[in-house]
mmCIF file of C-alpha atoms in Angstrom:
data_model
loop_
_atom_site.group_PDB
_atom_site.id
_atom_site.type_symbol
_atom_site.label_atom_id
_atom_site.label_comp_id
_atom_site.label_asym_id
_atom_site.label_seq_id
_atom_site.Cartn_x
_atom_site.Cartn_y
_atom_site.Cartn_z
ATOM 1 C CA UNK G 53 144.348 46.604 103.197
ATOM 2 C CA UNK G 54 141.387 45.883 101.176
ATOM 3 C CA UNK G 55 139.507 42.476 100.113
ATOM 4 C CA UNK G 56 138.612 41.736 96.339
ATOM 5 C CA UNK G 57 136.038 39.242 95.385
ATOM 6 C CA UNK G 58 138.219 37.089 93.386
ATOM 7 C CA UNK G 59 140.254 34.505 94.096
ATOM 8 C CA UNK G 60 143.821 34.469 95.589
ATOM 9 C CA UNK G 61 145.948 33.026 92.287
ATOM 10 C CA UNK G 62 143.850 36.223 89.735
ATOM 11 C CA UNK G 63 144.651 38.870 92.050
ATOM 12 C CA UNK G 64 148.182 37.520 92.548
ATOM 13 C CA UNK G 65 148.582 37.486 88.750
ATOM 14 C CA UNK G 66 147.571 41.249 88.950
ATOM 15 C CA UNK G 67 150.878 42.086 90.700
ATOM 16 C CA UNK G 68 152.765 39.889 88.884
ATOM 17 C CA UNK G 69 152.134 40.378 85.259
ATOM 18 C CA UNK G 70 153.617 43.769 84.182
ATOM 19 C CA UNK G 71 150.639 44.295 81.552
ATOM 20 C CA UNK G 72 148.478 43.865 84.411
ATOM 21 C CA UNK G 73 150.033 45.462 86.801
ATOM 22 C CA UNK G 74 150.647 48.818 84.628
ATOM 23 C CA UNK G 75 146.982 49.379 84.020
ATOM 24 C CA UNK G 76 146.378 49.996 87.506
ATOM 25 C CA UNK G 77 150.166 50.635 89.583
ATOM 26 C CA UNK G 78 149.558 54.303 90.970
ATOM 27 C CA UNK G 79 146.977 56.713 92.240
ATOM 28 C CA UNK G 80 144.152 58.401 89.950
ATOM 29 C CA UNK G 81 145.351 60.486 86.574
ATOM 30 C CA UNK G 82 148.791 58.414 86.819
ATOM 31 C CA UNK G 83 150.015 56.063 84.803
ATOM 32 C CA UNK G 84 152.990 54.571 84.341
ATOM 33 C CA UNK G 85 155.716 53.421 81.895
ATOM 34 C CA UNK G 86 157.853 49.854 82.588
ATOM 35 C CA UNK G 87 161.220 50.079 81.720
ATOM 36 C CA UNK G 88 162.189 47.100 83.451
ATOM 37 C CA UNK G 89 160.306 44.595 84.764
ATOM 38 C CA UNK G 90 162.481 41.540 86.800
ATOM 39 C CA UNK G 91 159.960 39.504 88.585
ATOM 40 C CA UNK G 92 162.415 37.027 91.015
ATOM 41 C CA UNK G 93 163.948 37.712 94.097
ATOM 42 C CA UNK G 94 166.747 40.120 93.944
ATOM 43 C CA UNK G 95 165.241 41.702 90.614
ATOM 44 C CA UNK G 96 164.293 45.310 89.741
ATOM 45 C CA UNK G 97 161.514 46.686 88.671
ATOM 46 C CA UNK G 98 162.133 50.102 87.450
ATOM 47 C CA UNK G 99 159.288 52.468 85.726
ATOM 48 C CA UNK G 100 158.313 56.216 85.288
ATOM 49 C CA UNK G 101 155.119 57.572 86.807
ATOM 50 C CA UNK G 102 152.988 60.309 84.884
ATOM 51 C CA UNK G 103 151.246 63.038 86.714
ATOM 52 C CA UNK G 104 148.397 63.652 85.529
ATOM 53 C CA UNK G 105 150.290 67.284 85.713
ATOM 54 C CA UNK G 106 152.903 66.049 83.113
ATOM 55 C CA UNK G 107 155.405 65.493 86.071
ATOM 56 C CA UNK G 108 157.561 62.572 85.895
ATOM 57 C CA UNK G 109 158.163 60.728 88.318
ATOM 58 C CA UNK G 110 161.029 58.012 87.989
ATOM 59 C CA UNK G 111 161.069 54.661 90.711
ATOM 60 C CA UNK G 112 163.095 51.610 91.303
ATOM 61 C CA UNK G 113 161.929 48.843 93.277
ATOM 62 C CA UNK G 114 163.638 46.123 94.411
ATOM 63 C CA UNK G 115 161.959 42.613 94.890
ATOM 64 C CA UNK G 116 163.014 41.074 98.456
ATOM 65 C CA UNK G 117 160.660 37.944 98.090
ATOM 66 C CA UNK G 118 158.447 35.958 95.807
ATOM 67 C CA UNK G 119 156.283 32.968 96.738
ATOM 68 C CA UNK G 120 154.199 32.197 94.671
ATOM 69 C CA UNK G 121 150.549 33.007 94.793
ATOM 70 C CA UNK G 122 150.974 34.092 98.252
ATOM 71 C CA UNK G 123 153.235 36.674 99.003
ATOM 72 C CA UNK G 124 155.206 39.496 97.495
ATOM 73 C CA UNK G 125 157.761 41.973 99.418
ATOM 74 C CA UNK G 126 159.198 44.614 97.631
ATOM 75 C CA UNK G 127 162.013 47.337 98.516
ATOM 76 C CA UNK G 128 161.203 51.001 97.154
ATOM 77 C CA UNK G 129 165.158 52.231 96.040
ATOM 78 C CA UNK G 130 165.410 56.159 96.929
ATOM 79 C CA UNK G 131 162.853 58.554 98.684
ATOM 80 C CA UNK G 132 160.886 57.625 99.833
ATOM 81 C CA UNK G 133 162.331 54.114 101.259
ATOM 82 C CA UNK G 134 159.274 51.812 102.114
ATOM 83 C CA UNK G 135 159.124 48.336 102.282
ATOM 84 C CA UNK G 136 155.917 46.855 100.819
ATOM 85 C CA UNK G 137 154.602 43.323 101.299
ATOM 86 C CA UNK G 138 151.598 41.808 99.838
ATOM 87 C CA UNK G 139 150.075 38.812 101.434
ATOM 88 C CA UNK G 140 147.850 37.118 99.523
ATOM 89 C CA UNK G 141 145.456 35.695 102.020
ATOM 90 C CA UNK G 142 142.487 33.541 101.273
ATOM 91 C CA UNK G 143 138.926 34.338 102.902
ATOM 92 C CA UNK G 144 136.441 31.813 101.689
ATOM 93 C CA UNK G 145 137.153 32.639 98.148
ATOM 94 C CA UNK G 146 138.135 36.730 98.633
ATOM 95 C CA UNK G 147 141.260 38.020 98.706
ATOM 96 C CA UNK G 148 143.053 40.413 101.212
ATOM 97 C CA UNK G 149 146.220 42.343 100.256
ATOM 98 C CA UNK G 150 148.893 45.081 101.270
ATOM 99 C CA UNK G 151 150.623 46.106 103.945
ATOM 100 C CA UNK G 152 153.273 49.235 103.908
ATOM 101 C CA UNK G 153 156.218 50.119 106.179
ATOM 102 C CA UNK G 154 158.174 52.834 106.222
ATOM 103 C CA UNK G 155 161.880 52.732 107.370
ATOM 104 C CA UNK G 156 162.187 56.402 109.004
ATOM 105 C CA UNK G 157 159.468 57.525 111.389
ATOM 106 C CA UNK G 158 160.411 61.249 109.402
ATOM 107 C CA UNK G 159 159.617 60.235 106.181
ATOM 108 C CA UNK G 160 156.115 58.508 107.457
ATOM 109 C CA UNK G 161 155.561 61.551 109.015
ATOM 110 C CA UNK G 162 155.830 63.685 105.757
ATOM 111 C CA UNK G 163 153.528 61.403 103.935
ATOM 112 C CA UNK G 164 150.807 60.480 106.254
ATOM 113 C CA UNK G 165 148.895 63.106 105.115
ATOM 114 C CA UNK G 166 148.872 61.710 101.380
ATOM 115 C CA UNK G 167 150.265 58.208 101.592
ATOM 116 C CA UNK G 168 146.897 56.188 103.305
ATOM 117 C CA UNK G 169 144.451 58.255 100.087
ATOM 118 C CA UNK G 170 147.191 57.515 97.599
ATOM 119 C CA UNK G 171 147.582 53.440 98.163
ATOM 120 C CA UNK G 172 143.720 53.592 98.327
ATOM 121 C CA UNK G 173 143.133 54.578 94.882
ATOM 122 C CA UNK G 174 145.594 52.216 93.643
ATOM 123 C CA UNK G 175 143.919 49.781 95.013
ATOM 124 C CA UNK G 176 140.618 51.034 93.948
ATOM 125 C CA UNK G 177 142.304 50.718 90.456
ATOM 126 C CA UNK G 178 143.620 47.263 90.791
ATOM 127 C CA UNK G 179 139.574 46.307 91.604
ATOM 128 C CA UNK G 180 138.720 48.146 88.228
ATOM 129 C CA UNK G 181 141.272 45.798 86.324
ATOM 130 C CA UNK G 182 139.696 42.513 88.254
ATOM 131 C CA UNK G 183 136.306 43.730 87.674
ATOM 132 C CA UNK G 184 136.883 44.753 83.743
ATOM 133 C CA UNK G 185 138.492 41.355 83.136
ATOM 134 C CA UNK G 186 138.699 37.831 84.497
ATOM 135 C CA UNK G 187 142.666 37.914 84.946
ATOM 136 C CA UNK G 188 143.757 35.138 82.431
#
């Protein structure tokens, strides 16, 4: 969970604009390539991650909810399975985000280690992207 200085509505757009959202979706030395990109409930959103090791990495996620400006749960397809939801909550003009759950207790327990220093750069990244730009 972290808590960006910019309001709820630009860091929303972050998630859900797919040229946003590549320039900062993954830890550091990734990036990422969209090949699909189905922002409604019940849509994909399928892409390749690039190690910074030239590993590939394919995932599929499926989107379980959408509102608007507030709230965004997604379903990660294959290992491992995660549910993510993003609240976008208010805090007199800051905005708090993420939360991460993990469907097997075994497959938390093989990326605990990783998993907590991972979603932190990502999110690190995502304040790079609201602090290079105001999100249009």
């Amino acid at each position: 969970m972290q808590l960006y200085d910019f309001p709820r509505e630009e860091v929303y757009r972050a998630w859900a604009q797919p040229e946003l959202l590549t320039q900062w979706w993954g830890p550091n030395g990734f990036t990422s390539t969209f090949r699909e990109f189905d922002f409604r409930e019940g849509g994909f959103w399928r892409f390749t991650f690039h190690g910074p090791n030239g590993a590939e990495y394919p995932n599929e996620n499926r989107f379980i909810e959408i509102e608007p400006g507030k709230r965004i749960v997604l379903e990660h397809q294959g290992a491992p399975e995660f549910r993510l939801t993003a609240t976008f909550t208010d805090i007199a003009g800051r905005t708090r985000v993420i939360r991460q759950q993990f469907n097997d207790e075994k497959i938390f327990e093989q990326v605990k280690s990783f998993c907590p220093d991972a979603n932190e750069q990502n999110l690190d990244r995502l304040q790079a992207v609201l602090d290079g730009q105001r999100v249009k």
